[in-house]
Amino acid sequence: MELFENKDSIFPTSYAEILQRVRNIDPVKYGSSRNYINGAVSYLSPYISRGLISTKFVFSQIQNSGYQTGRVQKFIQELAWRDYWQQVWIAKGDAINSDLKHPQAPVSNTSISKAIVDAATGIAAIDTAIADFYKTGYLHNHVRMYIAAIACNMGQSHWKVPAQWMYFHLLDADWASNALSWQWVAGANANKKYVANQENINNYCFTEQKGSFLDVPYEAFSTLPIPEILKDTPTLELKTPLPKQESIAINEKLPTCIYNFYNLDPLWKKNDVVNRVLLLEPSHFESYPVSQKTIDFMLKLSKENIENIKVYVGEFKDFITAYKCGTIYYKEHPLNNQYQGIEVPRDWMFDVQGYYPSFFAFWKKCKKQLVY
């Protein structure tokens, strides 16, 4: 089933077009159709992940549109999931890179099935989605769960490398949301694993496939061996193609705003006269590699929407050694601990901070701030 007629243009990069996409959200229809691959999803995740817009901004637009809260609660809840994953990352730090609650089991390899990478699992809906994924940088959330279940719970791959593979290609690459969701599917961040059989996939992906390794009743999953097609798990190499490092012009008399992979906010100190620097640290991208498509998308977003932004490829410590640039400002994020200067708080949907062991414990607190 073709979801996009033009796979190269489903994510515009101009701020005006992005704002129009926010205005076009149908949060009521989203609630009833979001699990289907042609559902009324917002396609805002790349802009939220890159910090161009915030969950709070989208939430406020929904509130201002006059919808009754009860009718759009599912959409609000899905936005809150993104903030929840970020709060877990803030609280747990690098611990989210390992099994957070329970050891994943069984695990037979620490790579990813070649059949998944090659879009050749034999599950028609999944293979089509992965092939489209390489073209668009986008995967429907339900399909992400299907792929994770196949990789971890059928192929017995530890979640980390498959999660890195998916993150690498996602335009909405958000390590907290991605890694912790993979752990949730694999049972490392949940009390049970997530599995889906062929009937489920057929239903939500509009296929009629029979006879696949997933064409079994749910009670059979606990005893199924690894399908032959998933057993080949070669080493996966992921490397970020960063731009060449070049000198940039900095006005030493002005303050400097540091932007990065997670902060491309075009409204941040917009009326202030400052240096604006997009900092691309090689060490960051060695730990969290992303694809050429993702890098190009990030650069295009920054250049189109942030006036006079300069791109510096190098470490923060090298930047402040090479350039004297007054007071440095940067936005709050778990990966910005090495920055020096004034940290600017992020926009959160709700005044709920700290670690909660489950989303619904977090959501229970958030709901108290909703107006019905």
Short mmCIF file of C-alpha atoms in Angstrom, two decimals:
data_model
loop_
_atom_site.label_atom_id
_atom_site.label_comp_id
_atom_site.label_asym_id
_atom_site.label_seq_id
_atom_site.Cartn_x
_atom_site.Cartn_y
_atom_site.Cartn_z
CA MET A 1 0.00 0.00 0.00
CA GLU A 2 1.56 3.31 -1.09
CA LEU A 3 1.31 5.91 1.66
CA PHE A 4 3.17 8.71 -0.09
CA GLU A 5 2.99 9.68 -3.75
CA ASN A 6 6.22 11.68 -3.55
CA LYS A 7 8.49 10.03 -1.02
CA ASP A 8 11.12 12.79 -1.24
CA SER A 9 8.87 15.63 -0.09
CA ILE A 10 6.70 14.36 2.75
CA PHE A 11 8.62 16.50 5.25
CA PRO A 12 8.84 20.14 4.12
CA THR A 13 11.54 22.23 5.77
CA SER A 14 10.16 25.78 5.73
CA TYR A 15 8.78 27.03 9.04
CA ALA A 16 5.60 28.32 7.37
CA GLU A 17 4.81 24.89 5.94
CA ILE A 18 5.55 23.24 9.27
CA LEU A 19 3.17 25.61 11.06
CA GLN A 20 0.51 24.81 8.48
CA ARG A 21 1.02 21.12 9.21
CA VAL A 22 0.39 21.85 12.90
CA ARG A 23 -2.82 23.69 12.00
CA ASN A 24 -3.95 20.76 9.83
CA ILE A 25 -3.86 18.22 12.68
CA ASP A 26 -7.13 16.35 13.20
CA PRO A 27 -6.65 15.08 16.79
CA VAL A 28 -10.10 13.48 16.91
CA LYS A 29 -9.52 11.39 13.80
CA TYR A 30 -6.02 10.61 15.08
CA GLY A 31 -7.50 8.91 18.14
CA SER A 32 -9.61 6.52 16.08
CA SER A 33 -7.22 5.77 13.22
CA ARG A 34 -3.64 6.15 14.50
CA ASN A 35 -2.85 2.40 14.59
CA TYR A 36 -3.52 1.98 10.86
CA ILE A 37 -0.66 2.76 8.51
CA ASN A 38 -2.87 5.24 6.65
CA GLY A 39 -4.19 6.76 9.89
CA ALA A 40 -4.50 10.48 10.60
CA VAL A 41 -1.07 10.84 12.21
CA SER A 42 0.46 14.31 12.40
CA TYR A 43 3.86 13.77 10.68
CA LEU A 44 5.29 16.28 13.16
CA SER A 45 7.78 13.98 14.87
CA PRO A 46 10.86 15.08 12.84
CA TYR A 47 10.23 18.72 13.78
CA ILE A 48 9.68 17.93 17.46
CA SER A 49 12.76 15.71 17.59
CA ARG A 50 14.94 18.35 15.96
CA GLY A 51 13.65 20.96 18.40
CA LEU A 52 12.10 23.11 15.68
CA ILE A 53 8.80 22.98 17.54
CA SER A 54 8.05 21.66 21.02
CA THR A 55 5.43 19.30 22.38
CA LYS A 56 4.16 22.25 24.43
CA PHE A 57 3.70 24.33 21.27
CA VAL A 58 1.69 21.59 19.54
CA PHE A 59 -0.32 21.03 22.73
CA SER A 60 -1.15 24.75 22.95
CA GLN A 61 -2.30 24.79 19.32
CA ILE A 62 -4.70 21.92 20.05
CA GLN A 63 -5.98 23.70 23.16
CA ASN A 64 -6.52 26.91 21.21
CA SER A 65 -8.45 25.10 18.47
CA GLY A 66 -11.47 24.63 20.71
CA TYR A 67 -11.51 20.84 20.93
CA GLN A 68 -13.02 19.29 24.03
CA THR A 69 -10.14 17.72 25.97
CA GLY A 70 -11.90 14.38 26.33
CA ARG A 71 -12.22 14.01 22.55
CA VAL A 72 -8.51 14.63 21.89
CA GLN A 73 -6.98 13.03 24.97
CA LYS A 74 -5.34 10.23 22.97
CA PHE A 75 -3.43 12.76 20.86
CA ILE A 76 -2.38 14.72 23.95
CA GLN A 77 -1.29 11.49 25.59
CA GLU A 78 0.90 10.58 22.61
CA LEU A 79 2.61 13.97 22.84
CA ALA A 80 3.14 13.35 26.54
CA TRP A 81 4.91 10.06 25.77
CA ARG A 82 7.68 12.07 24.11
CA ASP A 83 8.16 14.21 27.21
CA TYR A 84 8.03 11.11 29.39
CA TRP A 85 10.87 9.42 27.51
CA GLN A 86 12.91 12.61 27.83
CA GLN A 87 12.30 12.71 31.59
CA VAL A 88 13.50 9.11 31.87
CA TRP A 89 16.64 10.03 29.93
CA ILE A 90 17.30 13.02 32.19
CA ALA A 91 16.85 10.89 35.29
CA LYS A 92 18.72 7.78 34.14
CA GLY A 93 21.34 9.26 31.80
CA ASP A 94 23.52 6.68 30.06
CA ALA A 95 21.64 3.88 31.85
CA ILE A 96 19.06 4.00 29.04
CA ASN A 97 21.78 2.51 26.81
CA SER A 98 21.48 -0.76 28.75
CA ASP A 99 18.56 -2.96 29.82
CA LEU A 100 16.74 -0.55 32.12
CA LYS A 101 14.43 -2.75 34.22
CA HIS A 102 14.99 -6.39 33.27
CA PRO A 103 17.64 -8.28 31.31
CA GLN A 104 16.27 -9.04 27.87
CA ALA A 105 15.91 -12.79 27.41
CA PRO A 106 16.46 -14.88 25.46
CA VAL A 107 19.22 -13.17 23.47
CA SER A 108 21.18 -15.12 20.86
CA ASN A 109 23.06 -12.23 19.18
CA THR A 110 24.02 -8.58 19.57
CA SER A 111 23.49 -7.54 15.96
CA ILE A 112 20.44 -7.36 13.69
CA SER A 113 19.06 -9.78 11.14
CA LYS A 114 20.30 -9.11 7.62
CA ALA A 115 16.78 -9.82 6.39
CA ILE A 116 15.49 -6.79 8.30
CA VAL A 117 18.23 -4.48 7.03
CA ASP A 118 17.68 -5.73 3.48
CA ALA A 119 13.87 -5.42 3.70
CA ALA A 120 13.68 -9.15 2.97
CA THR A 121 11.95 -10.69 6.00
CA GLY A 122 9.22 -12.26 3.87
CA ILE A 123 6.57 -10.24 5.75
CA ALA A 124 5.23 -8.17 2.86
CA ALA A 125 3.96 -5.18 4.86
CA ILE A 126 7.19 -4.97 6.85
CA ASP A 127 9.48 -5.26 3.82
CA THR A 128 7.52 -2.55 1.98
CA ALA A 129 7.69 -0.30 5.03
CA ILE A 130 11.46 -0.75 5.44
CA ALA A 131 12.07 -0.05 1.74
CA ASP A 132 10.01 3.13 2.05
CA PHE A 133 11.82 3.96 5.28
CA TYR A 134 15.13 4.23 3.45
CA LYS A 135 13.52 6.64 0.97
CA THR A 136 11.60 8.81 3.43
CA GLY A 137 13.32 8.59 6.81
CA TYR A 138 9.92 7.82 8.32
CA LEU A 139 8.21 4.78 9.83
CA HIS A 140 4.70 4.59 11.22
CA ASN A 141 4.85 3.97 14.97
CA HIS A 142 2.94 0.70 14.77
CA VAL A 143 5.37 -0.57 12.12
CA ARG A 144 8.30 0.40 14.38
CA MET A 145 6.83 -1.88 17.03
CA TYR A 146 6.35 -4.70 14.52
CA ILE A 147 9.97 -4.45 13.38
CA ALA A 148 11.26 -4.35 16.96
CA ALA A 149 9.17 -7.39 17.85
CA ILE A 150 10.51 -9.34 14.86
CA ALA A 151 14.12 -8.34 15.60
CA CYS A 152 14.10 -8.91 19.36
CA ASN A 153 11.37 -11.40 20.10
CA MET A 154 11.58 -13.55 16.97
CA GLY A 155 15.22 -13.07 15.93
CA GLN A 156 16.43 -12.89 19.55
CA SER A 157 18.68 -9.90 18.80
CA HIS A 158 19.52 -7.73 21.78
CA TRP A 159 17.61 -4.48 21.27
CA LYS A 160 20.60 -2.08 21.23
CA VAL A 161 22.01 -2.55 17.71
CA PRO A 162 18.59 -2.80 16.00
CA ALA A 163 17.57 0.37 17.82
CA GLN A 164 20.73 2.07 16.56
CA TRP A 165 19.95 0.92 13.00
CA MET A 166 16.47 2.46 13.17
CA TYR A 167 17.72 5.66 14.83
CA PHE A 168 20.38 5.99 12.13
CA HIS A 169 17.77 6.29 9.38
CA LEU A 170 15.02 8.23 11.21
CA LEU A 171 14.50 11.90 10.42
CA ASP A 172 12.82 12.04 13.84
CA ALA A 173 15.78 10.38 15.54
CA ASP A 174 15.27 10.79 19.29
CA TRP A 175 17.41 8.40 21.26
CA ALA A 176 15.23 8.37 24.37
CA SER A 177 12.01 7.65 22.50
CA ASN A 178 13.70 5.13 20.22
CA ALA A 179 15.86 3.21 22.70
CA LEU A 180 13.26 3.06 25.46
CA SER A 181 10.52 2.00 23.03
CA TRP A 182 12.73 -0.83 21.75
CA GLN A 183 13.38 -1.87 25.34
CA TRP A 184 9.63 -1.79 25.99
CA VAL A 185 9.01 -4.15 23.06
CA ALA A 186 11.89 -6.45 24.09
CA GLY A 187 10.76 -6.66 27.72
CA ALA A 188 13.82 -4.82 29.08
CA ASN A 189 11.73 -1.77 29.99
CA ALA A 190 8.41 -3.53 30.57
CA ASN A 191 7.02 -6.51 32.42
CA LYS A 192 6.23 -8.43 29.23
CA LYS A 193 7.30 -8.51 25.61
CA TYR A 194 5.29 -7.11 22.72
CA VAL A 195 4.48 -9.49 19.87
CA ALA A 196 2.21 -9.20 16.84
CA ASN A 197 1.11 -12.01 14.55
CA GLN A 198 0.38 -11.94 10.84
CA GLU A 199 -3.34 -11.37 11.40
CA ASN A 200 -2.59 -8.23 13.39
CA ILE A 201 -0.21 -6.92 10.72
CA ASN A 202 -2.71 -7.72 7.94
CA ASN A 203 -5.40 -5.82 9.80
CA TYR A 204 -3.47 -2.59 10.34
CA CYS A 205 -1.41 -2.69 7.14
CA PHE A 206 -4.21 -3.80 4.76
CA THR A 207 -2.47 -6.97 3.58
CA GLU A 208 -3.85 -10.49 3.21
CA GLN A 209 -0.67 -12.50 3.67
CA LYS A 210 -0.83 -16.10 4.86
CA GLY A 211 1.75 -18.73 5.74
CA SER A 212 4.52 -16.47 7.07
CA PHE A 213 6.54 -17.24 10.21
CA LEU A 214 4.19 -14.84 12.02
CA ASP A 215 1.04 -16.63 10.86
CA VAL A 216 0.53 -18.32 14.22
CA PRO A 217 -1.79 -17.88 17.22
CA TYR A 218 -0.43 -15.73 20.05
CA GLU A 219 -0.06 -18.64 22.45
CA ALA A 220 2.53 -20.15 20.07
CA PHE A 221 5.03 -17.29 20.35
CA SER A 222 6.62 -18.44 23.60
CA THR A 223 7.88 -21.67 22.04
CA LEU A 224 8.74 -20.61 18.47
CA PRO A 225 12.34 -21.11 17.34
CA ILE A 226 14.22 -18.35 15.52
CA PRO A 227 12.99 -18.32 11.91
CA GLU A 228 15.73 -19.36 9.47
CA ILE A 229 15.42 -16.10 7.58
CA LEU A 230 16.38 -14.10 10.69
CA LYS A 231 19.44 -16.15 11.68
CA ASP A 232 22.01 -14.28 9.58
CA THR A 233 23.16 -11.39 11.79
CA PRO A 234 26.34 -9.84 10.37
CA THR A 235 28.14 -6.94 12.03
CA LEU A 236 26.44 -3.61 11.36
CA GLU A 237 28.56 -0.53 10.73
CA LEU A 238 26.93 2.88 11.12
CA LYS A 239 28.90 6.08 10.51
CA THR A 240 27.73 9.68 10.32
CA PRO A 241 28.79 11.62 7.19
CA LEU A 242 29.49 14.98 8.86
CA PRO A 243 30.29 18.05 6.76
CA LYS A 244 33.93 19.08 6.42
CA GLN A 245 35.17 21.27 9.26
CA GLU A 246 35.66 24.88 8.13
CA SER A 247 36.44 28.18 9.82
CA ILE A 248 33.47 30.38 10.68
CA ALA A 249 33.11 34.10 11.37
CA ILE A 250 32.25 34.98 14.98
CA ASN A 251 31.67 38.44 16.44
CA GLU A 252 33.58 38.25 19.72
CA LYS A 253 31.57 41.15 21.19
CA LEU A 254 28.27 39.30 20.94
CA PRO A 255 26.72 36.48 22.97
CA THR A 256 26.46 33.10 21.23
CA CYS A 257 23.50 30.73 20.98
CA ILE A 258 24.51 27.09 20.52
CA TYR A 259 22.19 24.98 18.40
CA ASN A 260 22.65 21.26 17.83
CA PHE A 261 21.00 18.09 16.54
CA TYR A 262 18.27 18.38 19.18
CA ASN A 263 17.75 22.16 19.09
CA LEU A 264 16.90 24.00 15.88
CA ASP A 265 14.33 26.37 17.40
CA PRO A 266 13.95 29.29 14.92
CA LEU A 267 12.20 31.47 17.54
CA TRP A 268 14.90 31.12 20.20
CA LYS A 269 16.15 34.65 21.04
CA LYS A 270 15.00 35.61 17.56
CA ASN A 271 15.07 39.35 18.20
CA ASP A 272 18.46 39.32 19.95
CA VAL A 273 21.67 40.21 18.16
CA VAL A 274 23.80 37.12 18.77
CA ASN A 275 26.10 34.66 17.07
CA ARG A 276 24.14 31.58 16.08
CA VAL A 277 26.20 28.40 15.83
CA LEU A 278 25.03 24.91 14.89
CA LEU A 279 27.50 22.73 16.78
CA LEU A 280 28.07 19.26 15.32
CA GLU A 281 30.32 17.34 17.70
CA PRO A 282 31.98 14.27 16.14
CA SER A 283 31.94 12.55 19.54
CA HIS A 284 28.15 12.89 19.70
CA PHE A 285 27.67 11.34 16.27
CA GLU A 286 30.14 8.55 17.00
CA SER A 287 27.92 7.52 19.91
CA TYR A 288 24.65 8.24 18.13
CA PRO A 289 25.29 7.90 14.37
CA VAL A 290 22.75 9.13 11.81
CA SER A 291 22.47 8.87 8.04
CA GLN A 292 23.27 11.30 5.24
CA LYS A 293 19.53 11.88 4.75
CA THR A 294 19.12 12.84 8.41
CA ILE A 295 22.16 15.15 8.34
CA ASP A 296 20.90 16.83 5.16
CA PHE A 297 17.45 17.30 6.69
CA MET A 298 18.94 18.86 9.84
CA LEU A 299 21.15 21.22 7.84
CA LYS A 300 18.31 22.29 5.59
CA LEU A 301 16.03 22.98 8.56
CA SER A 302 18.70 25.12 10.20
CA LYS A 303 19.72 27.10 7.12
CA GLU A 304 16.15 27.80 5.98
CA ASN A 305 14.79 28.86 9.35
CA ILE A 306 17.61 30.30 11.49
CA GLU A 307 19.04 33.50 10.05
CA ASN A 308 22.83 33.76 9.76
CA ILE A 309 23.46 30.42 11.44
CA LYS A 310 27.02 29.12 11.17
CA VAL A 311 27.93 25.43 11.18
CA TYR A 312 30.86 24.36 13.34
CA VAL A 313 32.01 20.75 13.08
CA GLY A 314 34.04 20.01 16.20
CA GLU A 315 33.87 19.56 19.94
CA PHE A 316 32.48 22.26 22.23
CA LYS A 317 35.80 22.53 24.07
CA ASP A 318 37.58 23.15 20.77
CA PHE A 319 35.00 25.73 19.75
CA ILE A 320 35.46 27.85 22.89
CA THR A 321 39.23 27.57 22.52
CA ALA A 322 39.17 28.72 18.91
CA TYR A 323 36.56 31.48 19.30
CA LYS A 324 35.94 34.11 21.96
CA CYS A 325 32.25 34.83 21.81
CA GLY A 326 30.87 36.39 24.97
CA THR A 327 28.15 34.68 26.97
CA ILE A 328 27.15 31.27 25.64
CA TYR A 329 23.53 30.11 25.77
CA TYR A 330 22.34 26.55 25.15
CA LYS A 331 19.11 24.63 25.67
CA GLU A 332 18.56 21.96 28.29
CA HIS A 333 19.13 18.41 26.99
CA PRO A 334 20.64 15.23 28.50
CA LEU A 335 23.48 15.27 25.94
CA ASN A 336 24.57 18.86 26.65
CA ASN A 337 26.36 18.25 29.94
CA GLN A 338 29.72 19.14 28.43
CA TYR A 339 28.59 22.66 27.47
CA GLN A 340 29.62 25.69 29.50
CA GLY A 341 27.49 28.81 29.76
CA ILE A 342 23.86 29.55 30.58
CA GLU A 343 21.45 26.64 30.23
CA VAL A 344 17.99 27.67 28.98
CA PRO A 345 15.09 25.44 30.16
CA ARG A 346 13.12 23.48 27.58
CA ASP A 347 9.39 23.84 27.03
CA TRP A 348 7.53 20.97 28.66
CA MET A 349 3.82 20.26 28.24
CA PHE A 350 3.21 19.84 31.95
CA ASP A 351 4.90 20.76 35.22
CA VAL A 352 5.70 17.11 35.93
CA GLN A 353 9.39 16.40 36.39
CA GLY A 354 11.48 13.48 37.51
CA TYR A 355 11.48 9.73 36.99
CA TYR A 356 8.31 7.66 36.96
CA PRO A 357 8.64 3.88 36.51
CA SER A 358 5.76 3.79 34.02
CA PHE A 359 4.22 6.22 31.59
CA PHE A 360 0.83 5.89 33.21
CA ALA A 361 2.21 6.93 36.59
CA PHE A 362 3.60 10.01 34.83
CA TRP A 363 0.37 10.55 32.89
CA LYS A 364 -1.73 10.37 36.05
CA LYS A 365 0.10 13.46 37.30
CA CYS A 366 -0.17 15.20 33.92
CA LYS A 367 -3.93 14.64 33.66
CA LYS A 368 -4.48 16.77 36.75
CA GLN A 369 -3.30 19.78 34.74
CA LEU A 370 -5.76 19.23 31.90
CA VAL A 371 -8.88 21.38 31.67
CA TYR A 372 -11.96 19.37 30.66
#
